[in-house]
Structures are given as C-alpha cells and as structure tokens.
PDB file of C-alpha atoms in Angstrom:
ATOM      1  CA  ALA F   1     154.830  80.626 155.886  1.00  0.00           C
ATOM      2  CA  ALA F   2     155.028  83.618 158.210  1.00  0.00           C
ATOM      3  CA  SER F   3     155.278  82.006 161.630  1.00  0.00           C
ATOM      4  CA  ARG F   4     158.198  82.324 163.973  1.00  0.00           C
ATOM      5  CA  THR F   5     158.311  79.471 166.408  1.00  0.00           C
ATOM      6  CA  SER F   6     160.827  77.759 168.618  1.00  0.00           C
ATOM      7  CA  SER F   7     159.360  74.369 167.719  1.00  0.00           C
ATOM      8  CA  PRO F   8     158.809  73.585 164.040  1.00  0.00           C
ATOM      9  CA  VAL F   9     157.216  70.265 165.058  1.00  0.00           C
ATOM     10  CA  GLU F  10     154.543  72.063 167.111  1.00  0.00           C
ATOM     11  CA  GLN F  11     153.907  74.395 164.171  1.00  0.00           C
ATOM     12  CA  GLY F  12     153.614  71.423 161.807  1.00  0.00           C
ATOM     13  CA  LEU F  13     151.182  69.653 164.137  1.00  0.00           C
ATOM     14  CA  LEU F  14     149.102  72.817 164.396  1.00  0.00           C
ATOM     15  CA  CYS F  15     149.033  73.157 160.603  1.00  0.00           C
ATOM     16  CA  MET F  16     148.004  69.527 160.203  1.00  0.00           C
ATOM     17  CA  MET F  17     145.212  70.037 162.732  1.00  0.00           C
ATOM     18  CA  SER F  18     143.878  73.077 160.869  1.00  0.00           C
ATOM     19  CA  THR F  19     143.923  71.125 157.599  1.00  0.00           C
ATOM     20  CA  PHE F  20     142.106  68.247 159.296  1.00  0.00           C
ATOM     21  CA  ILE F  21     139.445  70.570 160.707  1.00  0.00           C
ATOM     22  CA  ASP F  22     138.959  72.316 157.375  1.00  0.00           C
ATOM     23  CA  THR F  23     139.000  69.251 155.162  1.00  0.00           C
ATOM     24  CA  VAL F  24     137.482  66.502 157.268  1.00  0.00           C
ATOM     25  CA  VAL F  25     135.201  68.334 159.706  1.00  0.00           C
ATOM     26  CA  LEU F  26     133.919  71.284 157.649  1.00  0.00           C
ATOM     27  CA  CYS F  27     133.752  69.506 154.290  1.00  0.00           C
ATOM     28  CA  THR F  28     131.972  66.553 155.910  1.00  0.00           C
ATOM     29  CA  ALA F  29     129.478  68.932 157.546  1.00  0.00           C
ATOM     30  CA  ALA F  30     128.870  70.635 154.197  1.00  0.00           C
ATOM     31  CA  GLY F  31     128.431  67.298 152.424  1.00  0.00           C
ATOM     32  CA  LEU F  32     126.065  66.006 155.104  1.00  0.00           C
ATOM     33  CA  THR F  33     124.021  69.198 154.794  1.00  0.00           C
ATOM     34  CA  LEU F  34     123.616  68.567 151.070  1.00  0.00           C
ATOM     35  CA  VAL F  35     122.626  64.934 151.703  1.00  0.00           C
ATOM     36  CA  VAL F  36     120.281  65.501 154.656  1.00  0.00           C
ATOM     37  CA  THR F  37     118.364  68.257 152.870  1.00  0.00           C
ATOM     38  CA  ASP F  38     118.249  66.309 149.563  1.00  0.00           C
ATOM     39  CA  ALA F  39     119.821  69.306 147.815  1.00  0.00           C
ATOM     40  CA  TYR F  40     122.038  67.001 145.759  1.00  0.00           C
ATOM     41  CA  GLN F  41     118.934  65.463 144.161  1.00  0.00           C
ATOM     42  CA  GLN F  42     117.497  68.747 142.904  1.00  0.00           C
ATOM     43  CA  ASN F  43     117.703  69.011 139.123  1.00  0.00           C
ATOM     44  CA  GLY F  44     119.590  71.994 137.745  1.00  0.00           C
ATOM     45  CA  LEU F  45     121.313  72.898 141.009  1.00  0.00           C
ATOM     46  CA  ASP F  46     125.061  72.852 141.475  1.00  0.00           C
ATOM     47  CA  GLY F  47     127.694  74.749 143.410  1.00  0.00           C
ATOM     48  CA  VAL F  48     126.446  77.734 145.363  1.00  0.00           C
ATOM     49  CA  ALA F  49     122.844  77.295 144.188  1.00  0.00           C
ATOM     50  CA  MET F  50     122.774  73.774 145.666  1.00  0.00           C
ATOM     51  CA  THR F  51     124.350  75.010 148.891  1.00  0.00           C
ATOM     52  CA  ALA F  52     121.871  77.905 149.121  1.00  0.00           C
ATOM     53  CA  TYR F  53     119.003  75.447 148.674  1.00  0.00           C
ATOM     54  CA  ALA F  54     120.421  73.215 151.429  1.00  0.00           C
ATOM     55  CA  TRP F  55     120.896  76.148 153.809  1.00  0.00           C
ATOM     56  CA  GLU F  56     117.366  77.425 153.154  1.00  0.00           C
ATOM     57  CA  ARG F  57     115.925  73.980 153.896  1.00  0.00           C
ATOM     58  CA  GLY F  58     118.301  73.059 156.724  1.00  0.00           C
ATOM     59  CA  LEU F  59     118.385  76.246 158.770  1.00  0.00           C
ATOM     60  CA  SER F  60     115.377  77.492 160.669  1.00  0.00           C
ATOM     61  CA  PHE F  61     115.957  81.035 159.384  1.00  0.00           C
ATOM     62  CA  PRO F  62     113.878  82.796 156.768  1.00  0.00           C
ATOM     63  CA  PRO F  63     115.252  82.041 153.261  1.00  0.00           C
ATOM     64  CA  SER F  64     116.581  85.596 152.827  1.00  0.00           C
ATOM     65  CA  ALA F  65     118.536  85.331 156.110  1.00  0.00           C
ATOM     66  CA  SER F  66     119.982  81.975 155.009  1.00  0.00           C
ATOM     67  CA  ARG F  67     121.119  83.500 151.706  1.00  0.00           C
ATOM     68  CA  ILE F  68     122.730  86.469 153.491  1.00  0.00           C
ATOM     69  CA  LEU F  69     124.512  84.138 155.931  1.00  0.00           C
ATOM     70  CA  LEU F  70     125.779  82.000 153.037  1.00  0.00           C
ATOM     71  CA  MET F  71     126.927  85.116 151.166  1.00  0.00           C
ATOM     72  CA  LEU F  72     128.858  86.297 154.249  1.00  0.00           C
ATOM     73  CA  CYS F  73     130.473  82.869 154.700  1.00  0.00           C
ATOM     74  CA  LEU F  74     131.490  82.770 151.029  1.00  0.00           C
ATOM     75  CA  ALA F  75     132.859  86.326 151.197  1.00  0.00           C
ATOM     76  CA  PHE F  76     134.965  85.520 154.279  1.00  0.00           C
ATOM     77  CA  PHE F  77     136.147  82.264 152.686  1.00  0.00           C
ATOM     78  CA  ALA F  78     137.098  84.011 149.438  1.00  0.00           C
ATOM     79  CA  PHE F  79     138.855  86.891 151.210  1.00  0.00           C
ATOM     80  CA  SER F  80     140.817  84.627 153.562  1.00  0.00           C
ATOM     81  CA  THR F  81     141.745  82.329 150.660  1.00  0.00           C
ATOM     82  CA  ILE F  82     143.018  85.245 148.562  1.00  0.00           C
ATOM     83  CA  LEU F  83     145.096  86.557 151.472  1.00  0.00           C
ATOM     84  CA  GLY F  84     146.374  83.104 152.474  1.00  0.00           C
ATOM     85  CA  TRP F  85     147.420  82.150 148.958  1.00  0.00           C
ATOM     86  CA  ASN F  86     149.124  85.514 148.549  1.00  0.00           C
ATOM     87  CA  VAL F  87     151.148  85.141 151.758  1.00  0.00           C
ATOM     88  CA  TYR F  88     152.151  81.598 150.854  1.00  0.00           C
ATOM     89  CA  ALA F  89     153.076  82.470 147.267  1.00  0.00           C
ATOM     90  CA  GLU F  90     154.897  85.661 148.225  1.00  0.00           C
ATOM     91  CA  ARG F  91     157.042  83.814 150.791  1.00  0.00           C
ATOM     92  CA  CYS F  92     157.881  81.177 148.193  1.00  0.00           C
ATOM     93  CA  MET F  93     158.673  83.844 145.599  1.00  0.00           C
ATOM     94  CA  ARG F  94     160.852  85.736 148.079  1.00  0.00           C
ATOM     95  CA  TYR F  95     162.796  82.534 148.755  1.00  0.00           C
ATOM     96  CA  LEU F  96     163.162  81.585 145.086  1.00  0.00           C
ATOM     97  CA  CYS F  97     164.368  85.021 143.939  1.00  0.00           C
ATOM     98  CA  ASN F  98     166.321  85.901 147.112  1.00  0.00           C
ATOM     99  CA  GLY F  99     163.996  88.831 147.771  1.00  0.00           C
ATOM    100  CA  HIS F 100     165.041  90.656 144.582  1.00  0.00           C
ATOM    101  CA  SER F 101     162.747  93.705 144.525  1.00  0.00           C
ATOM    102  CA  SER F 102     161.956  93.728 140.790  1.00  0.00           C
ATOM    103  CA  TRP F 103     160.822  90.083 140.884  1.00  0.00           C
ATOM    104  CA  MET F 104     158.717  90.765 143.982  1.00  0.00           C
ATOM    105  CA  ARG F 105     157.148  93.824 142.362  1.00  0.00           C
ATOM    106  CA  GLY F 106     156.365  91.797 139.236  1.00  0.00           C
ATOM    107  CA  TYR F 107     154.801  89.041 141.341  1.00  0.00           C
ATOM    108  CA  ARG F 108     152.624  91.525 143.226  1.00  0.00           C
ATOM    109  CA  ILE F 109     151.434  93.165 140.006  1.00  0.00           C
ATOM    110  CA  ALA F 110     150.596  89.741 138.521  1.00  0.00           C
ATOM    111  CA  TYR F 111     148.761  88.685 141.682  1.00  0.00           C
ATOM    112  CA  ILE F 112     146.714  91.882 141.846  1.00  0.00           C
ATOM    113  CA  ALA F 113     145.904  91.515 138.129  1.00  0.00           C
ATOM    114  CA  ALA F 114     144.735  87.933 138.724  1.00  0.00           C
ATOM    115  CA  VAL F 115     142.526  89.036 141.634  1.00  0.00           C
ATOM    116  CA  TRP F 116     141.126  91.840 139.481  1.00  0.00           C
ATOM    117  CA  ILE F 117     140.502  89.587 136.445  1.00  0.00           C
ATOM    118  CA  GLY F 118     139.106  86.644 138.438  1.00  0.00           C
ATOM    119  CA  PRO F 119     135.560  87.971 138.936  1.00  0.00           C
ATOM    120  CA  TYR F 120     135.183  88.443 135.174  1.00  0.00           C
ATOM    121  CA  LEU F 121     135.845  84.761 134.455  1.00  0.00           C
ATOM    122  CA  SER F 122     133.086  82.189 134.384  1.00  0.00           C
ATOM    123  CA  VAL F 123     132.875  80.057 137.523  1.00  0.00           C
ATOM    124  CA  SER F 124     134.159  76.981 135.688  1.00  0.00           C
ATOM    125  CA  SER F 125     137.096  78.956 134.229  1.00  0.00           C
ATOM    126  CA  ALA F 126     137.996  80.415 137.631  1.00  0.00           C
ATOM    127  CA  TRP F 127     137.953  76.938 139.182  1.00  0.00           C
ATOM    128  CA  ALA F 128     140.031  75.559 136.298  1.00  0.00           C
ATOM    129  CA  VAL F 129     142.685  78.241 136.818  1.00  0.00           C
ATOM    130  CA  ALA F 130     142.655  77.628 140.592  1.00  0.00           C
ATOM    131  CA  ASP F 131     142.994  73.876 140.031  1.00  0.00           C
ATOM    132  CA  ILE F 132     145.908  74.372 137.618  1.00  0.00           C
ATOM    133  CA  CYS F 133     147.681  76.702 140.065  1.00  0.00           C
ATOM    134  CA  ASN F 134     147.141  74.272 142.948  1.00  0.00           C
ATOM    135  CA  GLY F 135     148.397  71.430 140.769  1.00  0.00           C
ATOM    136  CA  CYS F 136     151.529  73.406 139.912  1.00  0.00           C
ATOM    137  CA  MET F 137     152.192  73.957 143.623  1.00  0.00           C
ATOM    138  CA  MET F 138     152.394  70.180 143.988  1.00  0.00           C
ATOM    139  CA  PHE F 139     155.813  69.979 142.298  1.00  0.00           C
ATOM    140  CA  PRO F 140     157.871  72.196 144.653  1.00  0.00           C
ATOM    141  CA  ASN F 141     155.963  70.839 147.656  1.00  0.00           C
ATOM    142  CA  LEU F 142     156.631  67.245 146.616  1.00  0.00           C
ATOM    143  CA  ALA F 143     160.329  68.012 146.050  1.00  0.00           C
ATOM    144  CA  ALA F 144     160.557  69.621 149.497  1.00  0.00           C
ATOM    145  CA  LEU F 145     158.650  66.744 151.087  1.00  0.00           C
ATOM    146  CA  LEU F 146     160.963  64.137 149.584  1.00  0.00           C
ATOM    147  CA  SER F 147     164.173  66.019 150.332  1.00  0.00           C
ATOM    148  CA  LEU F 148     163.208  66.937 153.904  1.00  0.00           C
ATOM    149  CA  SER F 149     161.414  63.741 154.954  1.00  0.00           C
ATOM    150  CA  GLY F 150     164.399  62.442 156.926  1.00  0.00           C
ATOM    151  CA  VAL F 151     164.816  65.728 158.789  1.00  0.00           C
ATOM    152  CA  VAL F 152     161.087  65.898 159.545  1.00  0.00           C
ATOM    153  CA  ALA F 153     161.040  62.318 160.821  1.00  0.00           C
ATOM    154  CA  SER F 154     164.056  62.807 163.125  1.00  0.00           C
ATOM    155  CA  GLN F 155     162.793  66.173 164.444  1.00  0.00           C
ATOM    156  CA  THR F 156     159.379  64.657 165.128  1.00  0.00           C
ATOM    157  CA  ARG F 157     160.906  61.657 166.937  1.00  0.00           C
ATOM    158  CA  GLU F 158     163.068  63.957 169.092  1.00  0.00           C
ATOM    159  CA  TYR F 159     160.101  66.205 169.895  1.00  0.00           C
ATOM    160  CA  PHE F 160     157.839  63.360 171.018  1.00  0.00           C
ATOM    161  CA  CYS F 161     160.672  61.771 172.986  1.00  0.00           C
ATOM    162  CA  ARG F 162     161.254  65.088 174.801  1.00  0.00           C
ATOM    163  CA  GLU F 163     157.535  65.558 175.460  1.00  0.00           C
ATOM    164  CA  SER F 164     157.217  61.977 176.681  1.00  0.00           C
ATOM    165  CA  LYS F 165     160.035  62.538 179.182  1.00  0.00           C
ATOM    166  CA  LYS F 166     158.385  65.759 180.432  1.00  0.00           C
ATOM    167  CA  THR F 167     155.097  63.956 180.943  1.00  0.00           C
ATOM    168  CA  HIS F 168     156.831  61.024 182.638  1.00  0.00           C
ATOM    169  CA  LYS F 169     158.615  63.399 185.088  1.00  0.00           C
ATOM    170  CA  LYS F 170     155.307  65.058 185.988  1.00  0.00           C
ATOM    171  CA  ILE F 171     153.736  61.666 186.685  1.00  0.00           C
ATOM    172  CA  GLN F 172     156.721  60.497 188.783  1.00  0.00           C
ATOM    173  CA  LYS F 173     156.642  63.576 191.053  1.00  0.00           C
ATOM    174  CA  PRO F 174     155.516  62.521 194.556  1.00  0.00           C
ATOM    175  CA  LEU F 175     152.175  63.817 195.723  1.00  0.00           C
ATOM    176  CA  ASP F 176     153.472  65.023 199.091  1.00  0.00           C
ATOM    177  CA  GLY F 177     156.020  67.347 197.421  1.00  0.00           C
ATOM    178  CA  ARG F 178     159.217  65.509 198.472  1.00  0.00           C
TER     179      ARG F 178
END
C-alpha cells in the first residue's frame, strides 16, 4: 500500500512471496509443531495454550523460557498486524474519500478506539470481529481483482518477456568479450 516502485510486477511478486512464506511455510511449521508434540491431542487445550504446550515440549529450553519466547513472538505478531492493517486500511480510506481530512480523522479515531477496546473482548469475540472485517475486505479486493485482471495479465506478460530477453542477451554474450 505504501511502496513506490518502478515495477509493479516486481512488487506484486514480492508480495506474493511474502504471503507464501507466511501462509505456507510458517503456518505449516506451526501445524507440524502441534502434530509432532501431540499438543493437538491434549484435552482442554486450544489456541495459545496448545501452542505454549507444543513449544514447551518441542523446544529444548526451560518451560518458562519457552513461554517468554512465545509471548514475544505473539506480541511482535500482534503489533505488526495492527500496524499493517492500519496502513492498508488508511491507504484505502484515503483513496475512497479523496484524502478528505474529516473522514481521515474519523477513521483514525475509530481505529484507535478499536485497538483500545480489543483487549477487553473475549478471544472468540475478537477473532469474530477480525474475521468479519477480513471478510468485508473481500468485496473491494474482489472487485479490483476482476476489473484489473486484464491489466495485471498484460503487465506480467510484458515483464517476463522483458526479463527473458535480458537473460537471453547475457547468455548470448561471447566469453572472450567480443
């Protein structure tokens, strides 16, 4: 949302790679940790408690060190998520209201209020609100995806064609420098 790049295709590829790493690599590692340590089979454990159990069993640290490490990871994840969602939403809001200052001020107040209220919600309520908000983001993203798909496809084709020609020229260059 905030990048300035000369190649939107490179930026898109980079964003897809970060999503792949986060979703496929890290989520798979987390899931495998729960399976390998049998944390998923422990009665009465879910969410963070299950993850804490898995980390305590899977890491060769003392249990208190595992809990502190998990707490730090969760804090960094929560903080980066709050900042990332804010940047994304603020850019979208700026676009939708043409940067009108009263709308932006209202958005910021609402966002800060949500961040302030969030810790007072139950975990299931907080996740429900997050899921609803993420679901609502699907509609403008889907509209943009459908309306821009032709542009994205042609830009991507041009980019890979250009890169292919650059690579081909490097391969064709004689070894003796002629």
